[in-house]
XYZ file of C-alpha atoms in Angstrom:
563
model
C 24.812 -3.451 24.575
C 24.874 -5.937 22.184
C 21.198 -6.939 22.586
C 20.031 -3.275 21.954
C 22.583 -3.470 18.865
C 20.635 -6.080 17.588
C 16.988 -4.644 17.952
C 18.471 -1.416 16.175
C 19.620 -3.475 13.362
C 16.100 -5.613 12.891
C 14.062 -2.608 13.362
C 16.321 -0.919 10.111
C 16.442 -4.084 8.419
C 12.533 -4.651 8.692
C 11.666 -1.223 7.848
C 13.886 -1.582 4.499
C 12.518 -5.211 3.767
C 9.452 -3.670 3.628
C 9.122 -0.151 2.458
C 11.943 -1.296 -0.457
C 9.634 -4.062 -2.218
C 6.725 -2.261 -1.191
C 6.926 1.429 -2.658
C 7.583 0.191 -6.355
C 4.673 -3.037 -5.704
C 2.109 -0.124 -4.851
C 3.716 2.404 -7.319
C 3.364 -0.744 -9.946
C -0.112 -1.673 -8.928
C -1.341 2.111 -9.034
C -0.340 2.738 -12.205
C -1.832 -0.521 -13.375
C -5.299 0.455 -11.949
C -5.126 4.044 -13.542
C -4.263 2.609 -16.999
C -6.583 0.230 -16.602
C -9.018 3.084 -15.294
C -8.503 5.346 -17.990
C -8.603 2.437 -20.314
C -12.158 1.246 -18.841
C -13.483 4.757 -19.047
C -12.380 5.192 -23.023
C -14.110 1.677 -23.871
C -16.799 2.690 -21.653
C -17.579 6.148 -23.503
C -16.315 4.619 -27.258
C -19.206 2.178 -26.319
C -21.684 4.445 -25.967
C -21.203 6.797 -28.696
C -21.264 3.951 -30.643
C -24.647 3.218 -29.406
C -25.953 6.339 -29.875
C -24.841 6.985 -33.147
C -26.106 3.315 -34.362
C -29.579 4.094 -33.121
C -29.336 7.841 -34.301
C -28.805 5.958 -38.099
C -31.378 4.004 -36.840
C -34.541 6.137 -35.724
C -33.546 8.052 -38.859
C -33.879 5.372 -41.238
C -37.098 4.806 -39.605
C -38.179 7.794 -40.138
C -37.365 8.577 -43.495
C -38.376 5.109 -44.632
C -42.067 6.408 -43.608
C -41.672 9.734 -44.885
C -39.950 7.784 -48.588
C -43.209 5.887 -48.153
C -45.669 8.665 -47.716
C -43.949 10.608 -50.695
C -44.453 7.271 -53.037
C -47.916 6.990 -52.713
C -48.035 11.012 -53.259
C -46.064 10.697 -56.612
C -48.100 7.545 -57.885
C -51.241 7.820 -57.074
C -53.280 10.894 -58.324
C -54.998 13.249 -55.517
C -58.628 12.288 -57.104
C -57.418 8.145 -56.872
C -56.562 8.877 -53.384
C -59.593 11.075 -52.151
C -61.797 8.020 -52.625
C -62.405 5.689 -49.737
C -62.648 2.547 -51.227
C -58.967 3.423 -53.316
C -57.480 5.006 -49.569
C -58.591 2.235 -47.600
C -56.744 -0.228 -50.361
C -53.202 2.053 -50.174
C -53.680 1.947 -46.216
C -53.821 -1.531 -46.227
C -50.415 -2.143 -48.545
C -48.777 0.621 -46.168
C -49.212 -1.401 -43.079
C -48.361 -4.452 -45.012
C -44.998 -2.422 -45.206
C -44.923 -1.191 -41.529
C -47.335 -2.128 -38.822
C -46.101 1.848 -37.119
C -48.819 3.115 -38.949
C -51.869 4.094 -37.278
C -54.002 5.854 -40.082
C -54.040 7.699 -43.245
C -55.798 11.097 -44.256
C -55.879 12.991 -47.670
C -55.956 16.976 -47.325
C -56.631 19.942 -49.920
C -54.580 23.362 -49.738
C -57.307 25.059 -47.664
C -56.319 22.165 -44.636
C -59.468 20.073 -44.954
C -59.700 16.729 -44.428
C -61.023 15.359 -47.221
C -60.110 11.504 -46.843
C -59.440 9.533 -43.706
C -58.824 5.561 -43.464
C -58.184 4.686 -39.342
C -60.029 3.686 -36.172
C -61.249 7.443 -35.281
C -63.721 9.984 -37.202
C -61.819 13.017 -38.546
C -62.866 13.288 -41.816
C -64.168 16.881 -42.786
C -62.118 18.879 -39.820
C -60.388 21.817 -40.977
C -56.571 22.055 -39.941
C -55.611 25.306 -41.567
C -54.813 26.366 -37.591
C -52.804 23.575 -36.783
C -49.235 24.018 -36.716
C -48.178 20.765 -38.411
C -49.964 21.803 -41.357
C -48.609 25.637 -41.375
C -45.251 23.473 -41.129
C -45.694 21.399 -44.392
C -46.792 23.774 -46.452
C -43.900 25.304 -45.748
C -41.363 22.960 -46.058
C -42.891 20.517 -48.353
C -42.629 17.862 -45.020
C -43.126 17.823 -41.533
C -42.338 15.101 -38.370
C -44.425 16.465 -35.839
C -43.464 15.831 -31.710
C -46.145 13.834 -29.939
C -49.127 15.674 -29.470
C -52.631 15.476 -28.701
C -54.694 16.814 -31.345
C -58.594 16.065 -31.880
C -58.022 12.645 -31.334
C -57.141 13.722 -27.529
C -54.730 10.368 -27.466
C -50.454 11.373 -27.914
C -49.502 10.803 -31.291
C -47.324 11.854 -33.787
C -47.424 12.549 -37.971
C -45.744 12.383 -40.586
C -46.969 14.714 -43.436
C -45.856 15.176 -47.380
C -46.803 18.097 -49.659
C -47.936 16.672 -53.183
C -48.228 19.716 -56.236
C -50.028 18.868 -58.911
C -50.475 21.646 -61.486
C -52.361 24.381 -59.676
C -52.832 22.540 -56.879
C -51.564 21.609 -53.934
C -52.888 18.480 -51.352
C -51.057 16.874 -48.204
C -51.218 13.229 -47.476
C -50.354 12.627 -44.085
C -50.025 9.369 -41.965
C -49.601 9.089 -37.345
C -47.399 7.040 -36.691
C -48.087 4.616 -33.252
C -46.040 6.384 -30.655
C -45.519 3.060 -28.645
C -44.286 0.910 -31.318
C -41.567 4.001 -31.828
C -40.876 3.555 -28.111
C -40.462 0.052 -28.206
C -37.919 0.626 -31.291
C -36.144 3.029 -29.190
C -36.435 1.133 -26.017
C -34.728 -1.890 -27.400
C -31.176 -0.629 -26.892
C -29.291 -2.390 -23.765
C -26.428 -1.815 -22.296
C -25.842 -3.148 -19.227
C -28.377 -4.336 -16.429
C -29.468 -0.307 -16.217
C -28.488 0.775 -19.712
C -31.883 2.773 -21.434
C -32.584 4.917 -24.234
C -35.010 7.689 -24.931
C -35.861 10.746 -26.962
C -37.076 14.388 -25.648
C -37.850 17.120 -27.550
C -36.657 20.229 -27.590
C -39.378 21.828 -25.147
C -37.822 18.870 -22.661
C -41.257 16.389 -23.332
C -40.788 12.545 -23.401
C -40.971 11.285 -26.847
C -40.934 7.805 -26.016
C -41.486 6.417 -22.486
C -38.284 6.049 -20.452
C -37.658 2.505 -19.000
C -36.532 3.915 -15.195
C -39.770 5.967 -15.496
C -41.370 8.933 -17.713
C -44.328 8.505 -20.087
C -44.831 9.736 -23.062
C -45.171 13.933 -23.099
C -44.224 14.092 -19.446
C -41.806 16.346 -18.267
C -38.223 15.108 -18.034
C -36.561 16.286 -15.189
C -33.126 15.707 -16.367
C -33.727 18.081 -19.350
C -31.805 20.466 -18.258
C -29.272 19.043 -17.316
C -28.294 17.852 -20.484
C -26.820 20.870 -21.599
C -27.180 23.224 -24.575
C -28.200 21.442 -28.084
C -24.464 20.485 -29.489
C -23.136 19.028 -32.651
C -22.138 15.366 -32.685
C -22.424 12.846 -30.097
C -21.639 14.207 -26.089
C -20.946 11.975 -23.076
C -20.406 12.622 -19.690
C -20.881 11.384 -16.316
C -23.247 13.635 -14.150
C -26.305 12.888 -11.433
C -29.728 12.616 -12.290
C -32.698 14.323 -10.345
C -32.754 12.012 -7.867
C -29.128 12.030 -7.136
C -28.268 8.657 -8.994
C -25.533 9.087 -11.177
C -25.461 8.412 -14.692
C -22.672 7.872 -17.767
C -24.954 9.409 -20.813
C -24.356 9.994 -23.962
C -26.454 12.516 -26.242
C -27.103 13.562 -29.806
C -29.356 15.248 -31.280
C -32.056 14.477 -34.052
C -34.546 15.789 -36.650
C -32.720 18.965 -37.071
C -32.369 19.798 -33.321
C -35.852 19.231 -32.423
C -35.488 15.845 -31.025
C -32.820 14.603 -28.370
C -31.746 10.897 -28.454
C -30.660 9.897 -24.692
C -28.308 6.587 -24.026
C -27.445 6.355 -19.978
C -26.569 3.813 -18.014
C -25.844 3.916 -14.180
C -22.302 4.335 -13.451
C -21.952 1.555 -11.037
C -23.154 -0.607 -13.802
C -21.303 0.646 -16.435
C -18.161 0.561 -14.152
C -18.610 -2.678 -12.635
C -15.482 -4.129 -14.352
C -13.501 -1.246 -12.897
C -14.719 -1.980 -9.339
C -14.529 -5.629 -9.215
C -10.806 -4.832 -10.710
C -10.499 -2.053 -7.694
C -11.224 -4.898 -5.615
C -8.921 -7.193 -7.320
C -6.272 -5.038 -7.142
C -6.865 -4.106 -3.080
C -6.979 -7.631 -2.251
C -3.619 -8.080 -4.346
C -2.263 -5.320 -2.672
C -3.774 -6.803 1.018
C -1.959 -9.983 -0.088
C 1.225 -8.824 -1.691
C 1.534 -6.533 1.453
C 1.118 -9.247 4.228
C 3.261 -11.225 2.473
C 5.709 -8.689 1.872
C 5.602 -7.825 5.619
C 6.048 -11.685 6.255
C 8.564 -12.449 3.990
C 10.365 -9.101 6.095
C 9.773 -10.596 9.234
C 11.361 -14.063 8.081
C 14.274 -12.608 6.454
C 14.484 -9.986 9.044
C 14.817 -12.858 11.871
C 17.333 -15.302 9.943
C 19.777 -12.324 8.787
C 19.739 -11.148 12.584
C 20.364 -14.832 13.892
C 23.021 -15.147 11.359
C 24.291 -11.619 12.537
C 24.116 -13.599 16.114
C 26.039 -16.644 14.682
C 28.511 -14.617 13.507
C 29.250 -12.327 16.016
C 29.350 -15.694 18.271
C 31.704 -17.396 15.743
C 34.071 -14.159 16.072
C 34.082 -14.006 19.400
C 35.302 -17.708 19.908
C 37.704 -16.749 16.984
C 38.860 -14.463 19.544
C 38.994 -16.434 22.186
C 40.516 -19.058 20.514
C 43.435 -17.195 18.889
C 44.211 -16.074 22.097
C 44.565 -19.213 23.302
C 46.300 -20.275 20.750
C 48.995 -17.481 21.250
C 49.154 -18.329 25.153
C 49.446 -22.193 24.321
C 51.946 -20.830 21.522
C 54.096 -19.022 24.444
C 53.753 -21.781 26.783
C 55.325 -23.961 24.400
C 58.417 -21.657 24.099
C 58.272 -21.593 27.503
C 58.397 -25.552 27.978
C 60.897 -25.591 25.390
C 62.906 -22.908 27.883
C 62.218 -24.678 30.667
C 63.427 -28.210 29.370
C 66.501 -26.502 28.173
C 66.907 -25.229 31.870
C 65.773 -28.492 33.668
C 68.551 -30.205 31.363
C 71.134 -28.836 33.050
C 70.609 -29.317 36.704
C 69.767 -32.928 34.992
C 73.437 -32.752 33.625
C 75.001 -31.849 37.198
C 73.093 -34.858 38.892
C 74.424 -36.982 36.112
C 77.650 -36.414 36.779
C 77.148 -36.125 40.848
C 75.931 -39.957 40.031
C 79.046 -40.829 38.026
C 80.940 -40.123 40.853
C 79.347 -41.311 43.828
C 79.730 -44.591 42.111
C 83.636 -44.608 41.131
C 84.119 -43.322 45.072
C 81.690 -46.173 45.588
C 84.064 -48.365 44.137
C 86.831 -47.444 46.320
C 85.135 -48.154 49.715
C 86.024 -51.539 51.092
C 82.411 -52.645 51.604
C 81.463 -56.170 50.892
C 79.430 -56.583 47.590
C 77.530 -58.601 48.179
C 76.712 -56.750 51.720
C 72.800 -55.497 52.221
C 74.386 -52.117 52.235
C 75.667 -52.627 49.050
C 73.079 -53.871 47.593
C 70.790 -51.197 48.988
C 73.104 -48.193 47.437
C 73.679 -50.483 44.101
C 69.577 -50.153 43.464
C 69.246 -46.535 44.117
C 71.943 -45.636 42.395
C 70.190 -47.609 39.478
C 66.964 -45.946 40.280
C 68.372 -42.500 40.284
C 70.189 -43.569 37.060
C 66.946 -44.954 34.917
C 64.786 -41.265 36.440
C 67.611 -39.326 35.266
C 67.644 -41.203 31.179
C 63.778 -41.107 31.938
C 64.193 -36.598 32.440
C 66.187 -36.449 29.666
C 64.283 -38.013 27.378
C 61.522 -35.678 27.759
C 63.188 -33.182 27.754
C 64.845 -33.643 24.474
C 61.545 -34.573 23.292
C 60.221 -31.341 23.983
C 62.779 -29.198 22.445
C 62.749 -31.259 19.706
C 59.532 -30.699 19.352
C 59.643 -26.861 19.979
C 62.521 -25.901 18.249
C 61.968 -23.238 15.737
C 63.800 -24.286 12.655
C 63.003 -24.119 8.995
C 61.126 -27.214 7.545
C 63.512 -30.421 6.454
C 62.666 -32.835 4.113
C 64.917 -35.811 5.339
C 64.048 -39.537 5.085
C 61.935 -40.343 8.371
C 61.961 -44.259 9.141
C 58.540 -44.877 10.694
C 59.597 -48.541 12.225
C 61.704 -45.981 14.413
C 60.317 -42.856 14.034
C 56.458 -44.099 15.252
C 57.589 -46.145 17.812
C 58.905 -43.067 19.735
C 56.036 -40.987 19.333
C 54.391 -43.510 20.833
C 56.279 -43.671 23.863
C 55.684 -39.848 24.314
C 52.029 -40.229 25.056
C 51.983 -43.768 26.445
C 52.045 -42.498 30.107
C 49.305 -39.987 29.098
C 47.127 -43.309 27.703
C 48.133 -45.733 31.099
C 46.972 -43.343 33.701
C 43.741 -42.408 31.537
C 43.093 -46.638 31.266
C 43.894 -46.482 27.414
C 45.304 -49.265 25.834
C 47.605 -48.024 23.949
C 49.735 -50.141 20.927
C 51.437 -50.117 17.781
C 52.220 -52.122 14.836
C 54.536 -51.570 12.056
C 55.106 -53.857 9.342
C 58.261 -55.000 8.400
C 58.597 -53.658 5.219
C 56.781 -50.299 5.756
C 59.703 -48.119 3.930
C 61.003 -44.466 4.553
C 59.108 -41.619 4.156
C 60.193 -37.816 3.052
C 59.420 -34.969 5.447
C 59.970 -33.032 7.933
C 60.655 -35.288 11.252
C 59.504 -32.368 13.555
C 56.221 -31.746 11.942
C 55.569 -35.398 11.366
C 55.738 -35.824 15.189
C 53.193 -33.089 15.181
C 50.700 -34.263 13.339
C 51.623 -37.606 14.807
C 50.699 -36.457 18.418
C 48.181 -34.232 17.488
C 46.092 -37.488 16.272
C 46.956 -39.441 19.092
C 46.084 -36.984 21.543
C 42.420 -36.505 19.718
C 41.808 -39.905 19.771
C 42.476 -39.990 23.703
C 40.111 -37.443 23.956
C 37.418 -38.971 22.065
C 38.084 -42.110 23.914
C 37.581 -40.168 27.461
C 34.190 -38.873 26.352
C 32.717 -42.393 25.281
C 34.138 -44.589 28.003
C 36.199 -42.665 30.629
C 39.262 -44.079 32.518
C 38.344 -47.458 31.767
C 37.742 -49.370 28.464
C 39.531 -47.348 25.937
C 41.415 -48.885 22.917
C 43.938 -46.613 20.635
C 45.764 -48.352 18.340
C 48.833 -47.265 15.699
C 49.361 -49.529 12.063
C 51.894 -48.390 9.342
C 52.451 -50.438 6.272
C 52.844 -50.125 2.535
C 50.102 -48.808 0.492
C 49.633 -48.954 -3.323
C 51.450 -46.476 -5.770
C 54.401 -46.426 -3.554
C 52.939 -44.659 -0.421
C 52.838 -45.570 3.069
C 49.778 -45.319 5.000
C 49.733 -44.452 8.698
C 46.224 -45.861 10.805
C 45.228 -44.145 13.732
C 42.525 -45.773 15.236
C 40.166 -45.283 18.454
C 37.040 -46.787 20.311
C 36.089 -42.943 20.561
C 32.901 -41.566 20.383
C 33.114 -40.778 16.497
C 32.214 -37.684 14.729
C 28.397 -36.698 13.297
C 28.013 -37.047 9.744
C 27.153 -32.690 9.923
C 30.562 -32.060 11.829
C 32.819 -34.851 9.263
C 32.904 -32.329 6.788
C 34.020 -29.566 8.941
C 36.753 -31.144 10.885
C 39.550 -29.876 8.630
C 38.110 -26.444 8.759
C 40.252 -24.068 11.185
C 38.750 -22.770 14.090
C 36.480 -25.540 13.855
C 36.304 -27.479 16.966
C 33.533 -29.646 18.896
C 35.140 -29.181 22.058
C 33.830 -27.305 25.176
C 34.935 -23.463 24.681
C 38.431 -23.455 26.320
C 39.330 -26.772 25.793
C 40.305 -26.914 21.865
C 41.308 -24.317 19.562
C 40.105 -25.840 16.505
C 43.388 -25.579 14.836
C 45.400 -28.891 15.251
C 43.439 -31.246 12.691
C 43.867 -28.138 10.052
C 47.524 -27.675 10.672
C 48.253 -31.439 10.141
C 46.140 -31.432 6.871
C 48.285 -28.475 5.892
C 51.586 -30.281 6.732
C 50.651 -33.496 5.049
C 49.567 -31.678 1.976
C 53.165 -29.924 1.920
C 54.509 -33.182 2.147
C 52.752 -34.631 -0.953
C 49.955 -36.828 1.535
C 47.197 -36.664 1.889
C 44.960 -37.372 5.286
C 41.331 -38.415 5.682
C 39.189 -39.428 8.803
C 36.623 -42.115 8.508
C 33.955 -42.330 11.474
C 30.803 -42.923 12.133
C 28.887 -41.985 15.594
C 29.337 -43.629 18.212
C 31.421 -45.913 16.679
C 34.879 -44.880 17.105
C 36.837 -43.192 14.188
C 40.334 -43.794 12.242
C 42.688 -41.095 10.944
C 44.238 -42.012 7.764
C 47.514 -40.434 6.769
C 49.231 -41.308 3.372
C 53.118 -39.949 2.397
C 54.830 -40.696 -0.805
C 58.251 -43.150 -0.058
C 60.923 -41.663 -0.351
C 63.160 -42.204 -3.501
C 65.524 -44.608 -1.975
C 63.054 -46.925 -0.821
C 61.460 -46.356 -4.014
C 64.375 -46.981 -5.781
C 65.338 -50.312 -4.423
């Protein structure tokens, strides 16, 4: 019964240890990894929009640095300067000074002739009245073409400014290297997997793609990016191939151009998974030790459930003993008040067998005589020897009030003594006593000093029995005067001693090292009670093995104190 108690109690007790501490731990740690998420995936983003719109200001600023320098060499140098070759070849030369982006120069009328041309390919004199940068220009007064071909057949791109002079209108125009633009764009990192490229609007590579995509190849992301869109969009989304990407996208040159910033999520998210992992292998951790820490404290409050319970039950046990040794003491105390009776009738039988011994005429000095004489004296010392026990034992279980009367120990100890010096021959104790002289009075209660008085005695025998048995066993009583006035009372044993663990516990009630059945763990208590009512105080020195002394000290009482 007990044992399926006890398994119902550690399975509830487990179950709470760990589901308790472990609910808010994983309620903690999840709402640490989805701050720390949502955290991740704001820096993330705010990293990439930042990015995008720093290389945004900066493919502008290229671009209208080469435009601002196209338009100065419109506005200070005259369209007749410029038409010459010798003059175009010298501005060329100061404009790649200024950037090396620029690939060649050409000078054209209103009709879209080429008039002047400094580079590496032949193009002066073709007519580009068709062309749809030049339709462009003369419309706007500027034009940034996309790459194309043209008659060069190589990808390109130009930049072109309208110049008015009077009645007339020419067009200086410059192409821009299409690689070194890559490169420029190409240069932004983010990550290990981080890239950044521009597509126009018809979806065509404007610069070359670092994962792969050359320049005017199809992308085949493009539409997946979404409708053209103000400001700077991110979001996370697969790529052609299934690899998924964080990208973030704005558009340029008046919607005609879209800069592209991605960078695989794994990459981007790294931080977040090696904290995922982090946080399961806290969470592994926390939860075995959790579980273990359940299992430990699980075990030790059930084996101090088990202690307990076993403590109670010799509780039990022993206040039930103590109430039957309780009743057999009334009884004793009944019975020696009935045995003293009979005791009384044989008394006074003897009293008068010898005064009608007196009157018989036999000889005195006659064997008869002398035969009757000692058995009459025998009969005579049995019957003094029955009635003191049994005075002894009602005085010692009479149930009267405490007395505080002056108790002389040179008389009072030496009876005590004799009460349990039968009990010490027949075990082979050697049982004595010595009480100074001048060892004065004491105030208390005779009845309960004789207690605690044979309750040390009898301990000591006991001790003495477990070390040596019937043979060998020394027990000794000293009284004398002790400083301030006291007396001090030395019961002392060749006994088996008491552990250091069990000293301090030996005043403790209930506490007993006897067998179960054999001590109620009571007496030492109730004599440390008494001698604490009686203004003493009691101690026991021992060490193992080595015997042990009971110490009891009473105040004197005020006579002897007074004299």
């Amino acid at each position: 019964m007990k044992a399926s108690h006890y398994e119902r109690m550690r399975r509830i007790i487990l179950i709470s240890m760990i589901l308790v501490p472990f609910i808010p731990f994983f309620i903690i740690l999840s709402i640490g990894y989805f701050a720390f998420t949502s955290s991740l995936e704001s820096s993330t983003l705010a990293t990439m929009r930042r990015i995008v719109s720093d290389h945004r200001q900066m493919i502008a600023g290229f671009l209208g640095e080469r435009r601002a320098d196209l338009t100065f060499i419109a506005e200070t140098h005259a369209f007749e300067y410029l038409r010459q070759p010798d003059n175009l070849h010298f501005v060329f030369k100061n404009l790649q000074r200024q950037s090396g982006a620029f690939v060649d120069i050409g000078i054209f009328d209103e009709s879209g002739l080429h008039l002047a041309y400094q580079g590496p390919f032949l193009l002066a004199g073709k007519r580009y009245d068709q062309e749809e940068w030049f339709k462009e220009v003369m419309k706007t007064g500027y034009y940034i073409s996309d790459i194309f071909m043209g008659f060069r057949n190589a990808p390109h791109f130009i930049i072109a400014v309208v110049r008015r002079e009077q009645d007339r209108q020419w067009i200086i125009r410059a192409t821009i290297d299409p690689y070194t633009f890559s490169d420029i764009v190409r240069q932004v990192r983010v990550g290990k997997t981080g890239e950044a490229y521009i597509v126009s609007a018809g979806g065509l590579f404007q610069t070359e793609r670092r994962s792969g995509g050359g320049l005017m190849r199809k992308d085949p992301d493009y539409l997946r990016y979404g409708p053209p869109h103000e400001g700077i969009r991110t979001y996370v989304r697969a790529d052609a191939a299934g690899e998924t990407y964080v990208y973030a996208t704005t558009w340029l040159k008046d919607g005609k151009w879209m800069l592209v910033v991605r960078q695989e999520k794994a990459d981007a998210f790294a931080a977040l998974r090696s904290a995922g992992y982090r946080i399961f292998l806290i969470m592994v951790v926390g939860g075995c030790a959790i579980i273990a820490a359940a299992f430990y404290m699980t075990g030790w409050i059930i084996r101090r459930m088990k202690r307990v319970d076993t403590e109670k039950d010799r509780l039990e046990e022993q206040l039930i003993r103590a109430h039957r040794l309780a009743e057999l003491g009334e009884m004793s105390a009944g019975f020696a008040h009935e045995i003293n009776n009979p005791l009384q009738i044989v008394r006074s039988e003897q009293a008068l067998i010898e005064m009608n011994l007196s009157d018989l005429k036999l000889p005195e000095d006659g064997p008869e005589m002398k035969e009757i004489r000692d058995s009459l004296n025998q009969i005579k010392l049995q019957l003094n020897r029955c009635a003191g026990i049994t005075q002894a034992i009602l005085k010692f279980g009479r149930k009267t009030d405490a007395k505080a009367e002056d108790v002389d120990l040179r008389k009072f100890l030496p009876e005590v003594v004799a009460m349990v010096a039968k009990k010490a021959e027949v075990h082979g104790i050697d049982l004595t006593h010595r009480i100074d002289g001048a060892t004065a009075p004491v105030k208390g209660d005779s009845g309960q000093l004789q207690q605690v008085m044979l309750n040390l005695l009898n301990n000591a025998m006991d001790a003495i029995l477990a070390a040596h048995g019937p043979q060998g066993g020394i027990l000794k009583v000293e009284a004398g005067p002790w400083r301030d006035d006291r007396v001090e009372i030395r019961v002392i044993d060749n006994g088996c001693g008491i552990s250091p663990e069990n000293q301090a516990r030996i005043f403790s009630p209930f506490f007993t090292t006897k067998p179960v059945g054999q001590g109620t763990g009571l007496g030492l208590s109730i004599c440390y009670g008494i001698i604490g009512n009686m203004g003493g105080v009691m101690e026991i020195k021992s060490k193992e093995g080595d015997g042990a002394t009971a110490i009891v000290r009473l105040p004197a009482s005020r006579a002897a104190r007074a004299a």
